[in-house]
PDB file of C-alpha atoms in Angstrom:
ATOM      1  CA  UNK A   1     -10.499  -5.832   8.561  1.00 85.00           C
ATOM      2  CA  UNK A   2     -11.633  -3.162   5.696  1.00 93.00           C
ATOM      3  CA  UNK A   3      -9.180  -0.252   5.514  1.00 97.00           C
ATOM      4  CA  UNK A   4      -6.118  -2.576   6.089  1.00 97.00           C
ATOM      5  CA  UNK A   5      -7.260  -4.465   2.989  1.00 98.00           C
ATOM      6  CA  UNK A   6      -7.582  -0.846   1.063  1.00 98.00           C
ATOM      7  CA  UNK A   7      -4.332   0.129   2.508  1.00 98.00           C
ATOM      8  CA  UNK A   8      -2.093  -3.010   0.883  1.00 98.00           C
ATOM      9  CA  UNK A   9      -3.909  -2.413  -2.440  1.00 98.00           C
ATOM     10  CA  UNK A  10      -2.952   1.534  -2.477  1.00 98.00           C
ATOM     11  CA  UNK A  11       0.586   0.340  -0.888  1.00 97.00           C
ATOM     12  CA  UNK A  12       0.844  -2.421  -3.637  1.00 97.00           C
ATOM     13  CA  UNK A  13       1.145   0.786  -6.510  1.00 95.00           C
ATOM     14  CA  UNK A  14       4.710   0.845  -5.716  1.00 95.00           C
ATOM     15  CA  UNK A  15       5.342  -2.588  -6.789  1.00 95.00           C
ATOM     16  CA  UNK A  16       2.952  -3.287  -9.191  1.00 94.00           C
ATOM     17  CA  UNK A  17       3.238  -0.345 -12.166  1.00 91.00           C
ATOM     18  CA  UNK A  18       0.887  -1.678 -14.350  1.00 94.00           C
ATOM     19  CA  UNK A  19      -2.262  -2.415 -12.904  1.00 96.00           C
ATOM     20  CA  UNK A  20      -5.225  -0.115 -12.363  1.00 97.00           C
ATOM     21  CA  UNK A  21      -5.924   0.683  -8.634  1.00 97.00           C
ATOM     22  CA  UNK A  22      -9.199  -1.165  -9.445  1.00 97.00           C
ATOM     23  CA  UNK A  23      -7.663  -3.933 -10.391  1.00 98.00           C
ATOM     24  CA  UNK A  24      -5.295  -4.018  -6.694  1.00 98.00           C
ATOM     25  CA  UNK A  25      -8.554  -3.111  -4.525  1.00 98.00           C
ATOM     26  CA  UNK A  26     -10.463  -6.052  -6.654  1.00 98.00           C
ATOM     27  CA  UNK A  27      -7.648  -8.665  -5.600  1.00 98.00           C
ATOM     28  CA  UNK A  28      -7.654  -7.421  -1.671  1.00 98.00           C
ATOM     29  CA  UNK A  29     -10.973  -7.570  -1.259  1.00 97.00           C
ATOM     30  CA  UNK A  30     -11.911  -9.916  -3.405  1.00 98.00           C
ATOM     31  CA  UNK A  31     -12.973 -12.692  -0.918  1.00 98.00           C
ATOM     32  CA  UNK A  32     -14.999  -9.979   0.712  1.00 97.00           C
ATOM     33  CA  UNK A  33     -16.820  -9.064  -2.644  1.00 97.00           C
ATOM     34  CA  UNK A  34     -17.799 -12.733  -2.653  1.00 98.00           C
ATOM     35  CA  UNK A  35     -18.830 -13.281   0.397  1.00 98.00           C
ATOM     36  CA  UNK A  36     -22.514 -11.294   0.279  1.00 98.00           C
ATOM     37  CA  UNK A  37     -23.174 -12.936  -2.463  1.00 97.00           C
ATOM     38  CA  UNK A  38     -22.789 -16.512  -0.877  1.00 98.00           C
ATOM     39  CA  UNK A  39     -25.277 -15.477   1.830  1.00 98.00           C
ATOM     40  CA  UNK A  40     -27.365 -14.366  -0.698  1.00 97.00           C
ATOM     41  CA  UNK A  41     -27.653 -18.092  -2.330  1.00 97.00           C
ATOM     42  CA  UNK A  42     -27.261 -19.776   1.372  1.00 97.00           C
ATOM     43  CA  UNK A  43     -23.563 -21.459   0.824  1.00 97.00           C
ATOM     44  CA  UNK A  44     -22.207 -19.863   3.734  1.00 98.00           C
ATOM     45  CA  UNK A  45     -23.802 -18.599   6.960  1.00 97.00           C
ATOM     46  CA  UNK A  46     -23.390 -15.544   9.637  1.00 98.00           C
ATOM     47  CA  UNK A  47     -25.391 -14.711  12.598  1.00 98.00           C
ATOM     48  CA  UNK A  48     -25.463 -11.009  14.260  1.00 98.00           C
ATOM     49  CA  UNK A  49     -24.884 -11.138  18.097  1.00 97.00           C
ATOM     50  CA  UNK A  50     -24.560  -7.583  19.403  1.00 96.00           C
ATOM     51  CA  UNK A  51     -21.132  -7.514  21.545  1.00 95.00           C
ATOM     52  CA  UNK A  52     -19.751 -10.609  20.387  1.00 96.00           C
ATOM     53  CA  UNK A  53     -16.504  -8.469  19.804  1.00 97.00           C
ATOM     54  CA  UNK A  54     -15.546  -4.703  20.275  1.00 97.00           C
ATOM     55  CA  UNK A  55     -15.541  -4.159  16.125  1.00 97.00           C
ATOM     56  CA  UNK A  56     -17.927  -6.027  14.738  1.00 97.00           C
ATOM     57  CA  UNK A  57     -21.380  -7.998  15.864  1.00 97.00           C
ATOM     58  CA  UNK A  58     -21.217 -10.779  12.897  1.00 97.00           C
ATOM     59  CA  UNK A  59     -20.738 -14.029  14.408  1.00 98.00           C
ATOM     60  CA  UNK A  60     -19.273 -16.366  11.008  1.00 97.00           C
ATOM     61  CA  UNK A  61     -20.184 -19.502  11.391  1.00 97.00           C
ATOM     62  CA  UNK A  62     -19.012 -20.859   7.850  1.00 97.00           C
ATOM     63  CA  UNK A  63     -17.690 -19.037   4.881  1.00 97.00           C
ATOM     64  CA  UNK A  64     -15.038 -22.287   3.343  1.00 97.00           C
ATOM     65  CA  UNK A  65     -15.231 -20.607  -0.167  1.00 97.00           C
ATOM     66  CA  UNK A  66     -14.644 -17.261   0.569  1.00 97.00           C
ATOM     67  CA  UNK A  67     -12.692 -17.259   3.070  1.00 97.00           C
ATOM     68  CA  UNK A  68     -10.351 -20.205   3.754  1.00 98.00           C
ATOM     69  CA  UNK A  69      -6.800 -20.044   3.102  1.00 98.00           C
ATOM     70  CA  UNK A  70      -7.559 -22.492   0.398  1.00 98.00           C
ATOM     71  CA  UNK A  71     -10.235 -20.903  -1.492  1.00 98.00           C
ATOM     72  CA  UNK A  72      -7.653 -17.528  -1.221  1.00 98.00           C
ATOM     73  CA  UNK A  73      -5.166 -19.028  -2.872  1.00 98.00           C
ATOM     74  CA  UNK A  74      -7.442 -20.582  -5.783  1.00 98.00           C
ATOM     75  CA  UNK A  75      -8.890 -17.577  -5.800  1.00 98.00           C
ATOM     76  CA  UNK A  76      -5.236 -15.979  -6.326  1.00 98.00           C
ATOM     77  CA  UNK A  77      -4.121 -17.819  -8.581  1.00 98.00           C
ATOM     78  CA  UNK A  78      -6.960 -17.315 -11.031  1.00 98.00           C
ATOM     79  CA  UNK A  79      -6.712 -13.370 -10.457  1.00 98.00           C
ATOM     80  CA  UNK A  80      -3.064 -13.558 -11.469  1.00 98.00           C
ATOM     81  CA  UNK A  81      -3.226 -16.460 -13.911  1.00 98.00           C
ATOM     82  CA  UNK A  82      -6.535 -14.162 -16.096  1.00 98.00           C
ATOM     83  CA  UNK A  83      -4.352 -10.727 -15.680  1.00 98.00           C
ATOM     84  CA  UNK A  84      -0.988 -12.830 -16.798  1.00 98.00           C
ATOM     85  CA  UNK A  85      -2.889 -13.960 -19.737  1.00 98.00           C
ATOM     86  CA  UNK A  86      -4.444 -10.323 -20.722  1.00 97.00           C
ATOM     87  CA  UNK A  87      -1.187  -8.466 -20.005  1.00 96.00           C
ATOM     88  CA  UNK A  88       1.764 -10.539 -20.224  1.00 96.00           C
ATOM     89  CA  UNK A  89       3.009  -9.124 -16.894  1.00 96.00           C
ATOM     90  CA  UNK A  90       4.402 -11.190 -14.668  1.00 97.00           C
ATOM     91  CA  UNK A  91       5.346  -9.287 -11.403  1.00 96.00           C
ATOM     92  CA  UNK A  92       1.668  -7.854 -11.591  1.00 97.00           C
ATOM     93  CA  UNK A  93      -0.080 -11.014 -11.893  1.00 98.00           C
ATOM     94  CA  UNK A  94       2.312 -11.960  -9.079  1.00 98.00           C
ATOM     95  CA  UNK A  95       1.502  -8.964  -6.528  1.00 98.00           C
ATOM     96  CA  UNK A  96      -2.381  -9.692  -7.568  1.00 98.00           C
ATOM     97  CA  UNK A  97      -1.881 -13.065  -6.019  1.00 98.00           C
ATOM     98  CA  UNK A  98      -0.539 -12.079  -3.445  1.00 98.00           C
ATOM     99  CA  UNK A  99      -2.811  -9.449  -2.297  1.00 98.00           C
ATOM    100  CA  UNK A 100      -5.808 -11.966  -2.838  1.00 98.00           C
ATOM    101  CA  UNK A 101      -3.831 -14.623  -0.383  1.00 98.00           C
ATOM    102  CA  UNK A 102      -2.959 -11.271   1.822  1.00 98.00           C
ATOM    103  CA  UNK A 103      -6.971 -11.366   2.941  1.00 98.00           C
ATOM    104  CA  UNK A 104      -6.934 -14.409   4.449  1.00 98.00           C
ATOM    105  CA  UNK A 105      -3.748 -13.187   6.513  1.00 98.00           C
ATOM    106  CA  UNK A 106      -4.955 -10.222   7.589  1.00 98.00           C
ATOM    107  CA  UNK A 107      -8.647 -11.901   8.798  1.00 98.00           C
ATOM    108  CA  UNK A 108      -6.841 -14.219  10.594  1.00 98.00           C
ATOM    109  CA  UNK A 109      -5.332 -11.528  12.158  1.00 98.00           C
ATOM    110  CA  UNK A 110      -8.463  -9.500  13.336  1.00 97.00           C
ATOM    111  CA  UNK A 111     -10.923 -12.153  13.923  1.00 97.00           C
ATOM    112  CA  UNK A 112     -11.522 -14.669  16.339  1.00 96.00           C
ATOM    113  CA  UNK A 113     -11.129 -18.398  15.973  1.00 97.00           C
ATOM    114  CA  UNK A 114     -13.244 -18.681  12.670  1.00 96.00           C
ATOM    115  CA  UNK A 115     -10.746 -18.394  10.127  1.00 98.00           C
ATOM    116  CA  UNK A 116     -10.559 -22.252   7.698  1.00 97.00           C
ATOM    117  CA  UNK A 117      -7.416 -23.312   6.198  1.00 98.00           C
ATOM    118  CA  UNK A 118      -9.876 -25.352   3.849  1.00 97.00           C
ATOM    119  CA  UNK A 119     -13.472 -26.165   3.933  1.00 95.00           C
ATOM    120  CA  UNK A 120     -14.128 -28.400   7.145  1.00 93.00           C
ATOM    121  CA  UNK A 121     -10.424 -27.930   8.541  1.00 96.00           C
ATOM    122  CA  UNK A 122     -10.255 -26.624  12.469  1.00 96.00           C
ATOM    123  CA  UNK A 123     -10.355 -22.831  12.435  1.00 97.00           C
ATOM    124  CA  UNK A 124      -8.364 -19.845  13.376  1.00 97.00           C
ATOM    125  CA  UNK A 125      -7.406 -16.648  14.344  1.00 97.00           C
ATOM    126  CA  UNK A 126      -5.586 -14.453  16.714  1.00 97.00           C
ATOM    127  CA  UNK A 127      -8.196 -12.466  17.962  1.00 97.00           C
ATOM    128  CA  UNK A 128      -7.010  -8.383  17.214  1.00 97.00           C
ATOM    129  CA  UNK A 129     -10.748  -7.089  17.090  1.00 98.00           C
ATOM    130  CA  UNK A 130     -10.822  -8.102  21.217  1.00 97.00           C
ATOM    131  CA  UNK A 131      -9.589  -4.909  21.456  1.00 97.00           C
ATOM    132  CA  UNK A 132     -11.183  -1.750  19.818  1.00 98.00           C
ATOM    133  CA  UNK A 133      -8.295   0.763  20.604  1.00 98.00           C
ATOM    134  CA  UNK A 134      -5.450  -1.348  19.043  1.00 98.00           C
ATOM    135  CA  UNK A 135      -7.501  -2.594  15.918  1.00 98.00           C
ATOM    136  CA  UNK A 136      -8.507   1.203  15.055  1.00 98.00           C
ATOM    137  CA  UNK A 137      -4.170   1.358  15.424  1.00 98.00           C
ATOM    138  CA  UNK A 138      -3.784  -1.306  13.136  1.00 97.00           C
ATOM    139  CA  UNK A 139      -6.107  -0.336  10.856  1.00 98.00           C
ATOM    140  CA  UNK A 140      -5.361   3.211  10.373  1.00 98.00           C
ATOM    141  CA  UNK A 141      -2.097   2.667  10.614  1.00 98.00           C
ATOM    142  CA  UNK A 142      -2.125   0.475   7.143  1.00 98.00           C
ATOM    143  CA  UNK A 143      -4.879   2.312   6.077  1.00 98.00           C
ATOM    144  CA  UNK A 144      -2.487   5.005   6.159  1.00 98.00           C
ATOM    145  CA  UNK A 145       0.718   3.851   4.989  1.00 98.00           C
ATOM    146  CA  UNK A 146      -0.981   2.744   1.924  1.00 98.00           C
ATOM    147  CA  UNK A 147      -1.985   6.230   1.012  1.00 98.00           C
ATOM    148  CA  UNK A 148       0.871   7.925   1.197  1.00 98.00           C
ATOM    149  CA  UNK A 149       2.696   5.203  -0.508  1.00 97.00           C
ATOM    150  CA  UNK A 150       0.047   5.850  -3.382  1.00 97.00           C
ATOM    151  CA  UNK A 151       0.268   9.602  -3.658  1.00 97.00           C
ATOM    152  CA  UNK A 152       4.303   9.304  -3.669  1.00 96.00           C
ATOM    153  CA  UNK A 153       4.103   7.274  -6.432  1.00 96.00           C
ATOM    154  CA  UNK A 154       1.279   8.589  -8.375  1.00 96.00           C
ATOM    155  CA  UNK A 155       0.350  12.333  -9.727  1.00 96.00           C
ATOM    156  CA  UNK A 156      -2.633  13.459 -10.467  1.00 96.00           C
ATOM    157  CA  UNK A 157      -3.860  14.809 -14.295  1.00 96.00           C
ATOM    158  CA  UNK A 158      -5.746  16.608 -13.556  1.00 95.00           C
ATOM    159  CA  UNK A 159      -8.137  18.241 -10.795  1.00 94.00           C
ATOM    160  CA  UNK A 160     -10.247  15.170 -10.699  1.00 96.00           C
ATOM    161  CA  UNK A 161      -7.137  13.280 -10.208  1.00 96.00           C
ATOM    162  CA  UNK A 162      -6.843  15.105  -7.203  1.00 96.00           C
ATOM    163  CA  UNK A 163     -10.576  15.288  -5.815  1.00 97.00           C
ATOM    164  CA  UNK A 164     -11.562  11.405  -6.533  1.00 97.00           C
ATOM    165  CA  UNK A 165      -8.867  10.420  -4.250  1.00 98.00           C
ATOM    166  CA  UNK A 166      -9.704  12.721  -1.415  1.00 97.00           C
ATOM    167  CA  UNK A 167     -12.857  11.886  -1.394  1.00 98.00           C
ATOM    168  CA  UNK A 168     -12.642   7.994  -2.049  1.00 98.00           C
ATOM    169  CA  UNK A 169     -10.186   8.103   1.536  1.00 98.00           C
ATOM    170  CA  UNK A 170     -12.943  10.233   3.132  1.00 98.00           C
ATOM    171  CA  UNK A 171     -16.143   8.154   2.421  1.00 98.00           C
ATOM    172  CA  UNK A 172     -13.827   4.558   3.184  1.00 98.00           C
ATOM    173  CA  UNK A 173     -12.977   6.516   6.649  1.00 98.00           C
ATOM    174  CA  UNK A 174     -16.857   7.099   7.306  1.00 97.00           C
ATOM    175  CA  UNK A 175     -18.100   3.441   5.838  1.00 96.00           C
ATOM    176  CA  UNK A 176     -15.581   1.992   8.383  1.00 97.00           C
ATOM    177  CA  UNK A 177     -16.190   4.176  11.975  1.00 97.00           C
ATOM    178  CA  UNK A 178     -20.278   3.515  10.800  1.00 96.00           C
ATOM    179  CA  UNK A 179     -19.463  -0.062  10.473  1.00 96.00           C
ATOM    180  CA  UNK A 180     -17.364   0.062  13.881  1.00 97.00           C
ATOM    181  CA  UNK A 181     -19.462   2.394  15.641  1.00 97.00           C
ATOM    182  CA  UNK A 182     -23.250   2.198  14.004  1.00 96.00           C
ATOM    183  CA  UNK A 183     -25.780  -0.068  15.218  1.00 96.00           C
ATOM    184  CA  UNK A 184     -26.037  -3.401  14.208  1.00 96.00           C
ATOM    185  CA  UNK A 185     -27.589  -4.799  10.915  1.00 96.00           C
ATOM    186  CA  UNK A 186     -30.675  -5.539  11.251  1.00 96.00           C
ATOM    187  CA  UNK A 187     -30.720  -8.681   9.428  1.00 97.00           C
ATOM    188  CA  UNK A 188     -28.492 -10.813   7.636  1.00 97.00           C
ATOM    189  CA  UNK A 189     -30.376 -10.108   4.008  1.00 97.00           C
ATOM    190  CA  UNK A 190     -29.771  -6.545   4.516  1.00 97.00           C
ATOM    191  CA  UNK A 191     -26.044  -7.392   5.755  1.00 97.00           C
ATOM    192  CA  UNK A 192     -25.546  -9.053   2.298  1.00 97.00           C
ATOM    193  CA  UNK A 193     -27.082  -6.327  -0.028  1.00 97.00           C
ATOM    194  CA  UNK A 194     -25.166  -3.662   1.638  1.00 95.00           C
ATOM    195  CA  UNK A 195     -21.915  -5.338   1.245  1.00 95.00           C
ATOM    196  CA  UNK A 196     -22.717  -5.776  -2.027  1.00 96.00           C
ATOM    197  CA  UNK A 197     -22.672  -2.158  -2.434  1.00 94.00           C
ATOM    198  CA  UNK A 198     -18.766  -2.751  -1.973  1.00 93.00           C
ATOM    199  CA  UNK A 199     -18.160  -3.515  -5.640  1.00 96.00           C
ATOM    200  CA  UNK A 200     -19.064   0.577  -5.823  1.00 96.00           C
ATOM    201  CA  UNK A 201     -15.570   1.339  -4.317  1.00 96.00           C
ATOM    202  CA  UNK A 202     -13.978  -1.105  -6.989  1.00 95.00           C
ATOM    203  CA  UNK A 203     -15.001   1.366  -9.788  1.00 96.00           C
ATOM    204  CA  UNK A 204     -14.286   4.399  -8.033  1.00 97.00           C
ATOM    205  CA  UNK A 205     -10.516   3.055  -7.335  1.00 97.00           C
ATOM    206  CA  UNK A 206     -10.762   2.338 -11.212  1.00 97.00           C
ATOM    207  CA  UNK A 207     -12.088   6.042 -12.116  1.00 97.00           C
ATOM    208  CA  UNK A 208      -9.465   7.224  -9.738  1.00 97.00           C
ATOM    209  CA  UNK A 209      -6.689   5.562 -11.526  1.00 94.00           C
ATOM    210  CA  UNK A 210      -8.316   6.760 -14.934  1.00 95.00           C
ATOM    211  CA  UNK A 211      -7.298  10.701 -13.381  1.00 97.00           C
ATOM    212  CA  UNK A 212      -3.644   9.705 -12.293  1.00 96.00           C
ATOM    213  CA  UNK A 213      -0.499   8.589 -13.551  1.00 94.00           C
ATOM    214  CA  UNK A 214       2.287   6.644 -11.758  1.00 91.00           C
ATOM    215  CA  UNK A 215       5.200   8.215 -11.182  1.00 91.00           C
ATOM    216  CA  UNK A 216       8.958   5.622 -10.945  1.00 80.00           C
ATOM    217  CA  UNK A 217      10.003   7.655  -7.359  1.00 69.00           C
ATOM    218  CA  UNK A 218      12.139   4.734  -7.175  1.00 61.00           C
ATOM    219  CA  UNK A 219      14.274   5.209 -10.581  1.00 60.00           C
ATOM    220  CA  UNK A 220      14.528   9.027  -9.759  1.00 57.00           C
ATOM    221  CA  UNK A 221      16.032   8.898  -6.606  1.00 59.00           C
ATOM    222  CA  UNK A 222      18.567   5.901  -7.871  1.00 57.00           C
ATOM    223  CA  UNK A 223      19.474   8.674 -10.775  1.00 57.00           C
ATOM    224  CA  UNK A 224      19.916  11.609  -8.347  1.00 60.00           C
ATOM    225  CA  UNK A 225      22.334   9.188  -6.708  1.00 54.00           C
ATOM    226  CA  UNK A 226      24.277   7.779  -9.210  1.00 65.00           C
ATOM    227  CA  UNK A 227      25.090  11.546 -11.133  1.00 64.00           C
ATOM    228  CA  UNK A 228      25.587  12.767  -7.027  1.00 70.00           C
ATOM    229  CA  UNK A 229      28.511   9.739  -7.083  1.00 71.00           C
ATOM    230  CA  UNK A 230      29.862  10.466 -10.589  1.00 69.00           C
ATOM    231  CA  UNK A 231      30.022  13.906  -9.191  1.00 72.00           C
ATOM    232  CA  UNK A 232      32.183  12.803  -6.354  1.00 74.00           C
ATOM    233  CA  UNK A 233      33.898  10.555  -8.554  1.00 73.00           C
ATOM    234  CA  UNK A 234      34.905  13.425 -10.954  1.00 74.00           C
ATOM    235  CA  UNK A 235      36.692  15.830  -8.264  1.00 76.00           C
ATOM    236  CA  UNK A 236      38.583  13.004  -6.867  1.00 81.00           C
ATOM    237  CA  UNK A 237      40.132  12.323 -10.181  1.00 81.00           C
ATOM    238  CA  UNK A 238      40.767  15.785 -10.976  1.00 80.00           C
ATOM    239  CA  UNK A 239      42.517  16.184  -7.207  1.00 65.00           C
ATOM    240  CA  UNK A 240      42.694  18.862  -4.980  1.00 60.00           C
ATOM    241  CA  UNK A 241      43.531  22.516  -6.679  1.00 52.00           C
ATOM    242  CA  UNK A 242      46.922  23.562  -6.820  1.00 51.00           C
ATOM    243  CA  UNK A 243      48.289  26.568  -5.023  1.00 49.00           C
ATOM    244  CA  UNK A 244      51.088  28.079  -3.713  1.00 50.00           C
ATOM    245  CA  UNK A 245      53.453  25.657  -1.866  1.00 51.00           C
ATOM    246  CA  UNK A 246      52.478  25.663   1.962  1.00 50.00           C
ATOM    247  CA  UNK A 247      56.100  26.777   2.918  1.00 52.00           C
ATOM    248  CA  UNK A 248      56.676  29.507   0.197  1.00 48.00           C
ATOM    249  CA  UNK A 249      52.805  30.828   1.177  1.00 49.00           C
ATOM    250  CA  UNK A 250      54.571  31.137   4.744  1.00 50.00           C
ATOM    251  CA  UNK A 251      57.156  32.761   4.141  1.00 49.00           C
ATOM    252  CA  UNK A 252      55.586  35.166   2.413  1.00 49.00           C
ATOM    253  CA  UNK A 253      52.696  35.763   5.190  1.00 47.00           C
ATOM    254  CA  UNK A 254      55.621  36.231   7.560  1.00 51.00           C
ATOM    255  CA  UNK A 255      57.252  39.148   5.159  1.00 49.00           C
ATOM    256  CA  UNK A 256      54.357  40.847   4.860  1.00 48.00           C
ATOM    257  CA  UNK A 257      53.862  40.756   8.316  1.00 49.00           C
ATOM    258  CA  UNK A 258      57.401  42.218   9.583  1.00 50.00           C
ATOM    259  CA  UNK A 259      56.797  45.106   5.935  1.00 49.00           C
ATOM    260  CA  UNK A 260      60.235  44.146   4.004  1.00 48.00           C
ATOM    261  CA  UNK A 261      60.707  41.006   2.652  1.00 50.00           C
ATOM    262  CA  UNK A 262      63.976  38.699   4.187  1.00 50.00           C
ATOM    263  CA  UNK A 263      66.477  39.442   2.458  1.00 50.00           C
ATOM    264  CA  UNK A 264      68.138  36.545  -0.377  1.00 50.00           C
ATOM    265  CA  UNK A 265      71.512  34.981   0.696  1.00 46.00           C
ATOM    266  CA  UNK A 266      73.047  34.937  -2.576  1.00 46.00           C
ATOM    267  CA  UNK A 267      72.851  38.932  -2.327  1.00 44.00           C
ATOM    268  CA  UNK A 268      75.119  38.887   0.459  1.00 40.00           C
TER     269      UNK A 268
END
């Protein structure tokens, strides 16, 4: 999974204030910023078989310190423990964990039986890129959430704010239908330098964030309601406006009607 990964870090903006979207994307897709460079020095291993699944050709035959739930969480906590101890912010360093840990969950997800709980354990997974039609669901579906989640709660500065964006959703749209619909690698060593290239995206999400400024949706909409209540409050308290008496306003409608008032007993 790529955009899904994308998607939580944009969604995570909502519940996370502080940290730079570069800072969310590096925690998703952390593992998968690692993993190139563990081919690279021979630690973990992939082979390319052309129609192995629908999505993807890469066969992974071991990547325990990338990609294990284990390694995830280490990796987690050390995202969130570095950021707690740079920013004294707890629910960030929090929501950076658990995007990190939200990798492994997700790859278990979409790939086949591969997926280690810890270095040499049994592996798993539940098999979503078997099918090509509901993985591009899944994956623009997230992909997509996430967005909008990030432009309701941020504005942009200025034009760039607006452009960087755009365009950073665009190229991650064409990266991942190449990826899905391209031709294979062509060898493993190429494989690895190209996802290496990945770390690109992590500065663009940071130069986006640079342009943009978060916006509390959530504190706006709990003030419209609370003054719409106090409103509501106010004109029960004050009651309902005082007229004429319903039987006097009748009488009167029914005099005006017959063109003399009725006459006054005591006159009699």
């Amino acid at each position: 999974m790529f955009l899904g990964h994308i998607g939580l870090a944009l969604a995570a903006k909502r519940v996370a204030r502080r940290p730079s979207l570069g800072t969310l994307c590096l925690a998703a897709q952390l593992p998968d910023g690692l993993w190139p460079l563990f081919l690279l020095l021979g630690w973990e291993e992939v082979r390319i078989v052309p129609g192995i699944t629908p999505v993807t050709p890469l066969m992974f035959m071991s990547y325990p310190y990338s990609h294990s739930l284990l390694a995830c969480i280490v990796l987690g906590v050390l995202v969130g423990g570095i950021y707690y101890a740079k920013k004294q912010y707890l629910r960030g360093a929090l929501w950076l964990a658990a995007l990190v840990v939200s990798h492994w969950v997700l790859d278990w997800i979409s790939h086949r039986a591969d997926m280690p709980l810890w270095p040499g354990s049994p592996r798993h997974g539940l098999g979503l890129w078997n099918s090509l039609a509901l993985t591009l669901i899944v994956e623009f579906a997230l992909f997509a959430a996430g967005v909008w989640i990030y432009v309701q709660y941020t504005r942009p500065r200025d034009r760039w704010g607006k452009w960087l964006l755009a365009s950073f959703v665009g190229v991650l749209v064409l990266v991942y239908l190449a990826s899905v619909f391209g031709p294979p690698p062509p060898s493993v060593k190429v494989l690895a330098w190209s996802g290496l290239l990945g770390w690109l995206f992590l500065a663009w999400a940071y130069w986006i964030d640079r342009h943009r400024k978060r916006v509390d949706l959530d504190r706006k909409r709990s003030e419209r309601h609370r003054a719409r209540n106090k409103r509501r409050a106010e004109r029960l308290l004050q009651g309902p406006s005082q007229g004429p008496p319903r039987d006097a306003s009748r009488s009167s409608a029914q005099g005006m009607q017959h063109g003399t008032p009725r006459p006054d007993p005591a006159h009699r």
